Coordinates of C-alpha atoms in Angstrom, one line a residue:
M1 CA -2.4 -4.7 -29.0
K2 CA -4.0 -8.1 -29.1
I3 CA -7.7 -8.4 -28.2
K4 CA -7.8 -10.3 -24.9
K5 CA -10.6 -12.4 -23.4
L6 CA -11.3 -11.6 -19.8
L7 CA -12.9 -14.6 -18.2
S8 CA -15.2 -15.1 -15.2
L9 CA -14.0 -18.1 -13.3
V10 CA -15.2 -18.4 -9.8
A11 CA -18.7 -18.4 -8.3
C12 CA -19.3 -16.0 -5.4
L13 CA -18.8 -17.7 -2.1
G14 CA -21.6 -15.6 -0.5
L15 CA -19.4 -14.1 2.2
S16 CA -19.6 -10.5 3.4
V17 CA -17.0 -8.1 2.2
S18 CA -16.8 -6.8 5.8
L19 CA -15.5 -10.3 6.7
L20 CA -12.8 -9.9 4.1
A21 CA -14.2 -12.6 1.9
G22 CA -14.4 -12.2 -1.9
C23 CA -15.8 -13.8 -5.0
A24 CA -14.8 -13.9 -8.6
N25 CA -16.6 -11.2 -10.7
A26 CA -18.1 -12.0 -14.1
P27 CA -17.3 -8.9 -16.2
S28 CA -20.4 -7.5 -17.7
G29 CA -20.7 -8.0 -21.4
T30 CA -18.0 -10.7 -21.5
Q31 CA -18.5 -14.3 -22.3
T32 CA -17.1 -17.0 -20.0
E33 CA -14.9 -19.1 -22.1
I34 CA -12.2 -21.6 -21.1
K35 CA -10.1 -23.5 -23.5
T36 CA -9.4 -27.0 -22.3
E37 CA -6.5 -29.1 -23.4
T38 CA -6.2 -32.7 -22.3
T39 CA -2.8 -34.4 -21.9
E40 CA -2.0 -37.8 -20.7
S41 CA -1.3 -36.5 -17.2
S42 CA -3.9 -33.8 -16.6
E43 CA -6.6 -31.5 -17.9
E44 CA -5.5 -27.9 -18.2
N45 CA -7.6 -24.8 -18.6
I46 CA -6.1 -22.0 -20.8
L47 CA -7.0 -18.4 -20.0
E48 CA -5.8 -15.1 -21.5
T49 CA -5.7 -11.6 -20.2
D50 CA -3.5 -8.5 -20.2
V51 CA -2.3 -8.3 -16.6
I52 CA -2.2 -11.0 -13.9
V53 CA -2.0 -9.9 -10.2
I54 CA -0.8 -12.5 -7.7
G55 CA -2.3 -11.7 -4.3
A56 CA -5.5 -9.9 -3.3
G57 CA -4.1 -7.8 -0.4
G58 CA -4.0 -4.0 -0.4
G59 CA -1.1 -3.9 -2.9
G60 CA -2.6 -6.4 -5.3
L61 CA -6.1 -4.8 -5.2
S62 CA -4.5 -1.3 -5.8
A63 CA -2.5 -2.7 -8.7
A64 CA -5.5 -4.3 -10.2
I65 CA -7.6 -1.1 -10.0
E66 CA -4.9 1.0 -11.6
A67 CA -4.2 -1.5 -14.3
H68 CA -7.9 -1.7 -15.2
D69 CA -8.2 2.1 -15.2
A70 CA -5.3 2.3 -17.5
G71 CA -7.1 0.2 -20.0
A72 CA -5.9 -3.4 -19.2
N73 CA -7.9 -6.5 -18.7
V74 CA -7.0 -8.0 -15.3
I75 CA -7.2 -11.3 -13.5
I76 CA -6.3 -11.5 -9.8
V77 CA -5.3 -14.9 -8.3
E78 CA -5.4 -15.4 -4.5
K79 CA -4.5 -18.6 -2.8
M80 CA -6.7 -17.9 0.3
P81 CA -10.5 -18.2 0.3
F82 CA -10.8 -14.5 1.1
V83 CA -9.2 -11.2 0.0
G84 CA -7.3 -8.8 2.3
G85 CA -4.1 -10.6 3.2
N86 CA -2.1 -8.9 6.0
T87 CA -3.6 -5.5 5.0
A88 CA -6.9 -6.6 6.7
R89 CA -5.0 -6.8 10.0
A90 CA -3.5 -3.4 9.8
T91 CA -4.8 -1.1 12.5
G92 CA -2.8 2.0 13.2
G93 CA -2.8 4.0 9.9
I94 CA -1.2 4.8 6.6
N95 CA 1.6 7.3 6.7
A96 CA 1.7 10.3 4.4
A97 CA 3.1 13.8 4.6
G98 CA 1.6 17.0 3.3
T99 CA -1.9 15.8 3.0
A100 CA -5.1 17.8 3.0
F101 CA -6.1 16.2 6.3
Q102 CA -2.8 17.2 8.0
K103 CA -3.2 20.7 6.7
E104 CA -6.8 20.9 8.1
A105 CA -5.4 19.7 11.5
G106 CA -2.5 22.3 11.4
I107 CA 0.2 19.6 11.1
E108 CA 3.2 21.0 9.3
D109 CA 4.7 17.8 8.1
T110 CA 6.7 17.5 4.9
V111 CA 7.8 14.8 2.5
E112 CA 11.4 15.5 3.4
V113 CA 10.8 14.8 7.1
H114 CA 8.9 11.6 6.3
F115 CA 11.9 10.6 4.1
A116 CA 14.3 11.3 6.9
D117 CA 12.3 9.5 9.6
T118 CA 12.0 6.4 7.3
M119 CA 15.7 6.3 6.6
K120 CA 16.6 6.8 10.3
G121 CA 14.1 4.1 11.3
G122 CA 15.6 1.8 8.8
E123 CA 19.2 2.5 10.0
E124 CA 20.0 3.9 6.6
L125 CA 19.9 0.4 5.1
N126 CA 16.9 1.4 3.0
D127 CA 17.2 2.0 -0.7
P128 CA 16.9 5.9 -0.8
E129 CA 15.4 6.0 -4.2
L130 CA 12.5 3.7 -3.2
V131 CA 12.0 5.7 0.0
K132 CA 12.0 8.9 -1.9
F133 CA 9.4 7.5 -4.3
M134 CA 7.2 6.2 -1.5
T135 CA 7.3 9.4 0.5
E136 CA 6.7 11.6 -2.5
N137 CA 3.7 9.5 -3.6
A138 CA 2.1 8.8 -0.2
A139 CA 0.0 12.0 -0.2
P140 CA -1.4 11.4 -3.7
A141 CA -2.2 7.8 -2.6
I142 CA -4.3 9.2 0.3
A143 CA -6.1 11.4 -2.2
W144 CA -6.6 8.4 -4.5
L145 CA -8.0 6.3 -1.7
T146 CA -10.3 9.1 -0.6
D147 CA -11.6 9.4 -4.2
L148 CA -12.3 5.6 -4.1
G149 CA -14.4 6.1 -1.0
A150 CA -12.0 5.6 1.9
D151 CA -12.3 7.6 5.1
L152 CA -8.7 8.6 6.2
S153 CA -9.6 11.9 7.9
D154 CA -8.2 11.1 11.3
V155 CA -4.5 11.6 11.7
G156 CA -2.5 10.2 14.6
S157 CA 0.9 9.3 15.9
L158 CA 2.9 6.1 15.4
G159 CA 6.5 5.3 16.5
G160 CA 9.4 6.9 14.9
A161 CA 7.4 9.7 13.2
S162 CA 8.3 13.3 13.9
F163 CA 4.7 14.4 13.2
K164 CA 1.3 13.0 13.3
R165 CA 1.0 11.4 9.8
A166 CA -0.9 8.1 10.3
H167 CA -4.1 8.4 8.4
R168 CA -7.1 6.3 9.5
P169 CA -10.9 6.4 9.7
T170 CA -12.8 8.9 11.8
G171 CA -12.2 8.4 15.5
G172 CA -9.1 6.2 15.0
A173 CA -11.0 3.1 13.8
P174 CA -8.9 0.3 12.4
V175 CA -7.6 1.2 8.9
G176 CA -6.8 -2.1 7.3
D177 CA -10.3 -3.8 7.2
H178 CA -11.7 -0.5 6.0
L179 CA -9.2 -0.2 3.1
V180 CA -9.7 -3.8 2.0
N181 CA -13.5 -3.2 1.9
V182 CA -13.1 0.0 -0.2
L183 CA -10.5 -1.5 -2.6
F184 CA -12.4 -4.8 -3.0
Q185 CA -15.7 -2.9 -3.7
N186 CA -13.8 -1.0 -6.4
T187 CA -12.5 -4.1 -8.0
T188 CA -16.0 -5.5 -7.9
S189 CA -17.6 -2.4 -9.5
R190 CA -15.0 -2.7 -12.3
N191 CA -15.8 -6.3 -12.9
I192 CA -12.2 -7.4 -12.3
T193 CA -12.0 -11.2 -12.2
T194 CA -10.8 -12.5 -8.8
M195 CA -9.9 -16.2 -8.5
L196 CA -9.9 -17.3 -4.9
N197 CA -8.5 -20.5 -3.6
T198 CA -6.1 -20.3 -6.5
E199 CA -2.3 -20.6 -6.0
A200 CA 0.2 -19.4 -8.5
T201 CA 2.8 -22.2 -8.9
E202 CA 5.0 -20.8 -11.7
V203 CA 5.6 -17.6 -13.5
I204 CA 6.1 -18.5 -17.2
Y205 CA 9.1 -17.0 -18.9
E206 CA 9.7 -17.4 -22.6
N207 CA 11.9 -15.6 -25.1
D208 CA 13.1 -13.1 -22.5
N209 CA 9.6 -12.1 -21.5
V210 CA 7.1 -13.1 -18.8
T211 CA 4.1 -14.6 -20.6
G212 CA 1.8 -15.7 -17.8
I213 CA 1.5 -18.1 -14.9
K214 CA 0.6 -21.6 -14.0
A215 CA -1.9 -21.9 -11.2
I216 CA -4.0 -24.5 -9.3
E217 CA -7.5 -23.7 -8.1
T218 CA -9.0 -25.8 -5.3
V219 CA -12.7 -26.4 -5.8
N220 CA -14.5 -28.6 -3.2
G221 CA -11.2 -30.4 -2.5
E222 CA -10.5 -31.0 -6.2
K223 CA -7.5 -29.5 -8.0
V224 CA -8.1 -27.6 -11.3
N225 CA -5.0 -26.6 -13.4
Y226 CA -4.7 -23.3 -15.2
T227 CA -2.3 -21.7 -17.6
I228 CA -3.1 -18.0 -17.7
K229 CA -1.5 -16.1 -20.5
A230 CA -0.7 -12.4 -20.1
D231 CA 1.7 -9.6 -21.1
A232 CA 2.6 -8.7 -17.5
V233 CA 2.5 -10.3 -14.1
I234 CA 2.5 -8.4 -10.8
I235 CA 3.6 -10.3 -7.6
A236 CA 1.8 -8.8 -4.6
S237 CA 1.6 -12.0 -2.5
G238 CA 2.9 -10.6 0.8
G239 CA 5.8 -11.5 3.1
F240 CA 6.8 -14.7 4.9
G241 CA 6.0 -13.8 8.5
N242 CA 3.9 -16.9 8.9
N243 CA 6.5 -19.3 7.6
P244 CA 8.7 -20.2 10.7
E245 CA 10.8 -22.5 8.6
L246 CA 11.8 -19.6 6.3
Y247 CA 12.1 -16.8 8.8
T248 CA 14.2 -18.9 11.2
Q249 CA 16.5 -19.7 8.3
Y250 CA 17.5 -16.0 8.3
Q251 CA 16.9 -15.3 12.0
P252 CA 17.3 -18.5 14.1
Q253 CA 16.7 -16.5 17.4
L254 CA 13.0 -16.1 16.3
D255 CA 12.3 -19.8 16.8
G256 CA 9.2 -20.1 19.0
F257 CA 8.0 -16.5 18.6
I258 CA 4.3 -15.9 18.0
S259 CA 3.3 -14.3 14.7
T260 CA 0.8 -11.6 13.9
N261 CA 0.6 -12.6 10.2
Q262 CA -2.4 -14.1 8.4
P263 CA -2.0 -17.8 7.3
G264 CA -1.2 -17.0 3.7
A265 CA 1.9 -15.0 4.5
T266 CA 4.3 -17.8 3.6
G267 CA 6.7 -16.2 1.0
D268 CA 5.3 -17.9 -2.1
G269 CA 5.9 -14.9 -4.3
I270 CA 9.6 -14.7 -3.3
I271 CA 10.1 -18.3 -4.4
L272 CA 8.3 -17.7 -7.7
A273 CA 10.5 -14.7 -8.5
E274 CA 13.7 -16.4 -7.4
A275 CA 13.0 -19.2 -9.9
L276 CA 13.3 -16.5 -12.7
G277 CA 16.6 -15.2 -11.3
A278 CA 15.2 -12.3 -9.4
D279 CA 17.6 -10.7 -6.9
L280 CA 16.6 -10.4 -3.2
T281 CA 17.5 -7.6 -0.8
D282 CA 17.5 -7.2 3.0
I283 CA 16.0 -10.7 3.3
E284 CA 17.4 -11.2 6.8
Q285 CA 15.6 -8.0 8.1
I286 CA 12.6 -9.3 10.0
Q287 CA 10.6 -7.1 12.3
I288 CA 9.1 -8.1 15.6
H289 CA 6.2 -6.0 16.8
P290 CA 6.5 -5.1 20.5
T291 CA 2.8 -5.3 21.4
V292 CA 1.2 -8.6 20.7
H293 CA -1.3 -10.2 23.0
T294 CA 0.4 -13.0 24.8
E295 CA -2.4 -15.5 24.6
T296 CA -4.2 -14.9 21.3
A297 CA -1.3 -13.4 19.2
A298 CA -3.6 -10.4 18.4
L299 CA -1.7 -7.4 17.3
I300 CA -2.3 -4.4 19.6
T301 CA -1.8 -1.3 17.3
E302 CA 0.9 1.2 18.0
A303 CA -1.9 3.8 17.9
V304 CA -2.8 2.9 21.5
R305 CA 0.6 4.1 22.6
G306 CA 0.3 7.0 20.1
N307 CA -2.9 8.1 21.9
G308 CA -1.2 8.0 25.3
A309 CA -0.8 4.4 26.7
I310 CA 2.3 3.4 28.6
L311 CA 4.2 0.2 29.0
V312 CA 4.9 -1.2 32.5
N313 CA 6.7 -4.4 33.6
A314 CA 5.6 -7.0 36.1
K315 CA 6.6 -4.6 38.9
G316 CA 4.4 -1.8 37.6
E317 CA 7.3 0.3 36.4
R318 CA 7.8 2.1 33.1
F319 CA 11.1 1.0 31.4
T320 CA 11.3 2.7 27.9
D321 CA 10.1 5.4 25.6
E322 CA 7.0 3.7 24.3
M323 CA 7.1 5.7 21.0
S324 CA 10.6 4.7 20.0
T325 CA 11.1 2.4 16.9
R326 CA 9.7 -1.1 17.1
D327 CA 13.1 -2.8 17.4
K328 CA 14.0 -0.7 20.4
V329 CA 10.7 -1.1 22.2
S330 CA 10.7 -4.9 21.5
A331 CA 14.3 -5.2 22.9
A332 CA 13.3 -3.3 26.0
I333 CA 10.3 -5.6 26.6
L334 CA 12.4 -8.7 26.1
E335 CA 14.7 -7.5 28.9
Q336 CA 11.9 -7.5 31.4
E337 CA 10.9 -10.4 33.6
G338 CA 9.3 -13.1 31.5
G339 CA 10.1 -11.1 28.3
S340 CA 6.7 -9.5 28.5
A341 CA 4.9 -6.3 29.7
Y342 CA 1.6 -4.6 30.1
L343 CA 0.1 -1.8 28.1
V344 CA -1.7 0.5 30.5
F345 CA -4.2 3.3 29.8
D346 CA -7.4 4.8 31.2
Q347 CA -11.0 5.4 30.0
T348 CA -10.0 8.7 28.3
V349 CA -7.5 6.9 26.1
R350 CA -10.0 4.2 25.3
E351 CA -12.5 6.8 24.2
S352 CA -10.0 8.5 22.0
L353 CA -9.4 5.5 19.8
K354 CA -12.1 3.2 18.3
A355 CA -9.6 0.4 17.8
I356 CA -9.5 -0.2 21.5
E357 CA -13.2 -1.2 21.6
K358 CA -12.3 -4.3 19.6
Y359 CA -9.7 -5.3 22.2
V360 CA -12.2 -4.8 25.0
A361 CA -14.9 -6.8 23.2
Q362 CA -12.5 -9.6 22.5
G363 CA -11.7 -9.9 26.2
L364 CA -8.0 -8.9 25.8
T365 CA -8.1 -6.2 28.6
V366 CA -7.9 -6.4 32.3
E367 CA -9.5 -3.5 34.2
G368 CA -9.8 -1.9 37.6
E369 CA -11.6 1.2 39.0
T370 CA -8.4 2.5 40.4
P371 CA -4.7 2.0 39.7
E372 CA -4.4 0.0 42.8
A373 CA -7.3 -2.3 41.8
L374 CA -5.8 -2.8 38.4
A375 CA -2.5 -3.7 40.0
S376 CA -4.2 -6.2 42.2
A377 CA -5.8 -7.9 39.1
L378 CA -2.3 -8.1 37.6
N379 CA -0.7 -9.4 40.8
M380 CA 1.6 -6.4 41.1
D381 CA 2.2 -3.9 43.8
G382 CA -0.5 -1.3 43.8
T383 CA 1.6 1.6 45.3
T384 CA 4.2 1.1 42.6
L385 CA 1.7 1.3 39.7
K386 CA -0.1 4.3 41.3
T387 CA 3.3 6.1 41.6
T388 CA 4.1 5.2 37.9
I389 CA 0.8 6.6 36.7
D390 CA 1.2 9.8 38.9
T391 CA 4.7 10.4 37.5
W392 CA 3.4 9.9 34.0
N393 CA 0.5 12.4 34.5
K394 CA 3.0 15.0 35.7
A395 CA 5.1 14.4 32.6
V396 CA 2.1 14.9 30.4
E397 CA 1.1 18.1 32.2
S398 CA 4.6 19.5 31.8
G399 CA 5.2 18.1 28.3
T400 CA 8.5 16.7 29.4
D401 CA 9.3 13.0 30.1
S402 CA 12.5 13.2 32.1
A403 CA 12.5 9.5 32.7
F404 CA 12.7 8.3 29.0
N405 CA 12.5 11.4 26.9
R406 CA 9.3 10.4 25.2
S407 CA 7.9 13.2 23.0
A408 CA 4.9 11.8 21.1
G409 CA 1.5 10.7 22.4
M410 CA 1.7 12.8 25.5
E411 CA -1.6 14.7 25.3
I412 CA -3.8 12.6 27.7
P413 CA -3.2 12.2 31.4
F414 CA -4.7 9.2 33.1
T415 CA -7.5 10.7 35.2
K416 CA -10.7 8.8 34.2
A417 CA -11.7 5.4 35.6
P418 CA -11.7 2.6 34.8
Y419 CA -8.0 1.8 34.1
Y420 CA -7.0 -0.9 31.7
A421 CA -4.1 -3.2 30.9
I422 CA -3.3 -5.6 28.1
P423 CA -0.6 -8.3 28.6
M424 CA 1.8 -8.5 25.7
A425 CA 5.1 -9.6 24.3
P426 CA 6.9 -9.1 21.0
G427 CA 5.9 -11.3 18.0
V428 CA 7.1 -11.8 14.4
H429 CA 5.3 -9.1 12.5
H430 CA 6.8 -7.9 9.2
T431 CA 9.5 -9.1 6.8
M432 CA 11.3 -6.0 5.4
G433 CA 13.3 -8.0 2.9
G434 CA 12.2 -9.6 -0.4
I435 CA 12.3 -9.2 -4.1
K436 CA 14.4 -6.4 -5.4
I437 CA 12.5 -3.7 -7.4
N438 CA 13.1 -0.3 -8.9
T439 CA 10.9 2.8 -8.7
D440 CA 8.9 1.5 -11.6
A441 CA 8.1 -1.6 -9.5
Q442 CA 9.9 -3.8 -12.0
V443 CA 11.6 -6.9 -10.6
I444 CA 15.4 -6.8 -10.8
N445 CA 17.5 -9.8 -11.6
K446 CA 20.9 -10.8 -10.1
E447 CA 22.6 -9.0 -13.0
G448 CA 20.9 -5.7 -12.1
N449 CA 18.4 -5.7 -15.0
P450 CA 14.6 -5.6 -15.0
I451 CA 12.9 -8.9 -15.8
N452 CA 10.7 -7.9 -18.7
G453 CA 7.0 -8.2 -17.8
L454 CA 7.5 -8.9 -14.1
F455 CA 6.5 -6.4 -11.4
A456 CA 6.2 -6.6 -7.7
A457 CA 4.7 -4.5 -4.8
G458 CA 4.2 -4.6 -1.1
E459 CA 5.7 -6.9 1.6
V460 CA 6.9 -9.4 -1.0
T461 CA 9.6 -6.8 -1.9
G462 CA 12.6 -5.4 -0.1
G463 CA 14.5 -2.1 0.1
V464 CA 11.9 0.3 1.3
H465 CA 12.1 -0.2 5.1
G466 CA 15.7 -1.2 5.7
A467 CA 16.5 -2.6 9.1
E468 CA 13.2 -1.5 10.7
R469 CA 9.9 -0.5 9.4
L470 CA 8.1 2.5 10.9
G471 CA 4.4 1.9 11.9
G472 CA 2.2 3.3 9.1
N473 CA 4.8 2.8 6.4
A474 CA 3.6 -0.7 5.3
L475 CA 0.3 0.6 4.0
A476 CA 2.1 3.5 2.3
D477 CA 4.5 1.1 0.7
I478 CA 1.8 -1.3 -0.6
I479 CA -0.5 1.3 -2.0
V480 CA 2.1 3.5 -3.6
F481 CA 4.0 0.6 -5.3
G482 CA 0.8 -1.3 -5.9
R483 CA -0.5 1.6 -8.0
E484 CA 2.8 2.0 -9.7
A485 CA 3.0 -1.7 -10.6
G486 CA -0.5 -1.7 -12.0
T487 CA 0.0 1.4 -14.1
N488 CA 3.3 0.2 -15.5
A489 CA 2.1 -3.3 -16.2
A490 CA -0.9 -1.9 -18.1
A491 CA 1.5 0.4 -20.0
L492 CA 3.6 -2.6 -21.0
A493 CA 0.6 -4.7 -22.1
K494 CA -0.8 -1.8 -24.2
S495 CA 2.5 -1.1 -25.8
D496 CA 3.2 -4.7 -27.0
N497 CA 5.9 -5.4 -24.5
N498 CA 7.8 -2.1 -25.0
F499 CA 7.8 -0.7 -21.5
I500 CA 10.2 2.3 -21.1
G501 CA 9.4 3.4 -17.6
A502 CA 6.6 5.4 -16.1
A503 CA 8.8 8.4 -15.3
T504 CA 9.6 9.0 -18.9
T505 CA 7.8 12.0 -20.4
S506 CA 6.3 11.1 -23.7
T507 CA 7.0 13.5 -26.6
S508 CA 5.5 13.8 -30.0
T509 CA 7.8 13.0 -33.0
E510 CA 7.1 12.2 -36.7
T511 CA 7.6 8.5 -36.0
D512 CA 4.9 8.3 -33.4
K513 CA 2.3 10.5 -35.1
A514 CA 0.3 7.4 -36.0
D515 CA -0.3 6.9 -32.2
Q516 CA -1.6 10.4 -31.7
P517 CA -5.3 10.6 -30.8
K518 CA -7.6 11.4 -33.6
I519 CA -9.7 14.6 -33.7
N520 CA -13.5 14.5 -33.2
E521 CA -14.8 14.7 -36.7
E522 CA -17.6 17.0 -35.5
A523 CA -15.1 19.6 -34.2
K524 CA -14.5 22.8 -36.2
P525 CA -11.2 24.6 -36.7
Q526 CA -11.0 27.4 -34.2
Y527 CA -7.3 28.2 -33.6
K528 CA -4.4 29.8 -35.5
D529 CA -1.7 27.5 -36.7
G530 CA 1.5 27.7 -34.7
T531 CA 3.2 26.5 -31.5
Y532 CA 2.1 28.0 -28.2
Q533 CA 3.2 27.5 -24.6
G534 CA 1.4 27.7 -21.3
E535 CA 2.1 26.9 -17.6
A536 CA 0.4 26.4 -14.3
T537 CA 1.1 25.2 -10.8
G538 CA 0.5 21.5 -9.9
N539 CA 0.8 19.7 -6.6
N540 CA 4.6 19.8 -6.7
G541 CA 5.5 22.8 -8.8
K542 CA 5.3 24.1 -12.4
I543 CA 3.7 22.2 -15.2
S544 CA 4.6 23.6 -18.6
V545 CA 3.0 22.5 -21.9
E546 CA 3.5 23.2 -25.6
V547 CA 0.4 23.1 -27.8
T548 CA 0.9 22.7 -31.6
V549 CA -2.0 23.8 -33.8
K550 CA -2.2 22.6 -37.5
D551 CA -4.9 23.4 -40.0
G552 CA -6.9 25.1 -37.2
F553 CA -6.9 22.1 -34.9
I554 CA -5.0 21.1 -31.8
D555 CA -2.5 18.6 -33.3
T556 CA -0.2 17.8 -30.3
I557 CA 0.2 18.6 -26.6
E558 CA 3.7 18.1 -25.3
V559 CA 4.6 18.3 -21.6
L560 CA 7.8 20.3 -21.4
E561 CA 8.1 20.2 -17.6
H562 CA 6.4 18.8 -14.6
H563 CA 7.2 17.7 -11.1
E564 CA 4.2 15.5 -10.4
T565 CA 4.4 11.8 -9.4
S566 CA 5.0 9.4 -12.3
T567 CA 1.9 7.3 -11.7
I568 CA -0.4 10.4 -11.8
F569 CA 1.2 11.9 -14.8
M570 CA 1.1 8.7 -16.8
S571 CA -2.7 8.7 -16.4
I572 CA -2.8 12.3 -17.5
Q573 CA -0.6 11.7 -20.5
N574 CA -2.4 8.5 -21.5
D575 CA -6.0 9.6 -20.8
L576 CA -6.4 13.4 -20.2
I577 CA -4.3 14.9 -23.0
P578 CA -5.7 12.6 -25.7
S579 CA -9.2 13.6 -24.5
I580 CA -8.4 17.3 -24.9
I581 CA -7.1 16.7 -28.4
Y582 CA -10.1 14.7 -29.3
S583 CA -12.5 17.3 -28.0
Q584 CA -10.4 20.2 -29.2
S585 CA -11.1 21.8 -25.8
T586 CA -10.6 21.3 -22.1
E587 CA -14.4 21.9 -21.5
G588 CA -16.3 18.9 -20.4
I589 CA -13.2 16.7 -19.8
D590 CA -13.2 14.9 -16.5
A591 CA -10.1 15.1 -14.2
V592 CA -8.1 12.0 -13.7
T593 CA -9.3 10.1 -10.6
G594 CA -7.0 10.8 -7.7
A595 CA -5.2 13.6 -9.6
S596 CA -7.7 16.5 -9.6
N597 CA -5.1 19.1 -8.8
S598 CA -2.6 17.9 -11.5
S599 CA -5.5 17.7 -14.0
S600 CA -6.6 21.2 -13.2
A601 CA -3.1 22.5 -13.7
V602 CA -2.9 20.8 -17.1
F603 CA -6.2 22.3 -18.1
E604 CA -5.0 25.8 -17.0
A605 CA -1.7 25.4 -18.8
V606 CA -3.4 24.3 -22.1
N607 CA -5.9 27.1 -21.9
M608 CA -3.2 29.6 -21.4
A609 CA -1.4 28.4 -24.5
L610 CA -4.7 28.4 -26.5
S611 CA -5.6 31.9 -25.4
T612 CA -2.9 33.2 -27.7
A613 CA -4.0 30.9 -30.6
Q614 CA -7.6 32.4 -31.0

């Protein structure tokens, strides 16, 4: 593999991470070096690295961390002056089934149910292979984020989910800002270069390979041109929910709708990929979120309803199952007078979810000491609203909502003053369609083949969510496929553009012996020559290994069988197994970050094999 120069490019802007601002990081021990070539028309700076990530939202940051941890040099380019993207606006949670936090809470959720809920919510338009991959890898993603320092210990309900599976910080605090802070702190600690105010304008494609990007950085109003050379490019630039010209092209009826998206969500990555012949999928599938504050366009998280709030119309009457899928709830609101509604809850619901404190502080709520007083403040009939709340309380107490068959978020009756309401209407929220990818996060062209060297993850892609995205699945999508893209992009860069897919189990043959890890020269022979097998139980089933001993040393370790996720096992095969061979023992070897259970199972299986080779 070529030696790459990782360059520090941007001075810190001096903004707090908690405000979602970032700065470029000068990698310790590296020298800032920019080659400058002058042409008649412009001056161009030439940079070189292993992996380029376009976009510094949750997907891009996750990809950068995984690529770095797999041994690649990484440069992130972000057109906005801050990191975070739409991830920073996420509030409700990140979906995952079968996590340690669910088990602690006694929630018997499964990957299979998560898969079924997602396919049902997407009206079976989803790509089942992508959904399967996301749901299988969501719980490991929670473990990985936790290892990075995230607090995802609170588990709540979001629409369309059969069980509580939306993971968020303690007390139900907003999840997105927290995750961006954790991820950005991890890129900073790894000295991953981040170029802010830098827009990717072209993905360079030469000799059937992606070889880098063209980009323009804006510095004090001046434009600086860059060519950044790399073996792999990851597009994680987000959707196009803040580009009315583009989304009304696919859905004209959305003209005039407010948007919950951050200013940078304009679909740039889709345009870059299309220029290389990338295929698009589900591009016309655009989600409107049912609960957006009518005056400020602030998104009111689904978790408020998940913790017990109800929707009432201008008359003070309930009119739908508040925990149905977003398309159905949005449609029901649009049928009401003025195409709007009120989200109503009491002090107990407020105290159950920290996210609500932000809405109160921002002045988004209307309140009253009684239901009648709240109704008066909303210019509606007090008796009607009081009757609606009394009927709802009886439904909560009985556990049966005979009016609309709601089944989730029915634990809290409204009994504690004051009472609150937030005026809201549906707004453009998420674009489910985008670049077509496979489960390796490779971008697929119109002929159905991967574009070599090009990966994508997050809202810029399509296929995962189908016709309607479930709340909490966006973060699962961006983290799972962001990690996959980063791992696989690094694998390509490290293998001189010979990527064969992360799910492929590597085996030892005579032709690749040169690539086997060398043995620590200080180690002494301690095993009998031969081939030995061992097995143990990992996260998802049996892990079986075969250990070959030659001249008294561990020569090769081959994985015969495993059922772990591909991203986790690539790290184990690339890092953990070579470390065992180098050390000639499992003692003192650190587990792979975010894969402690799988690592322990490999240690156990190898030790079982070696126990018969003494």
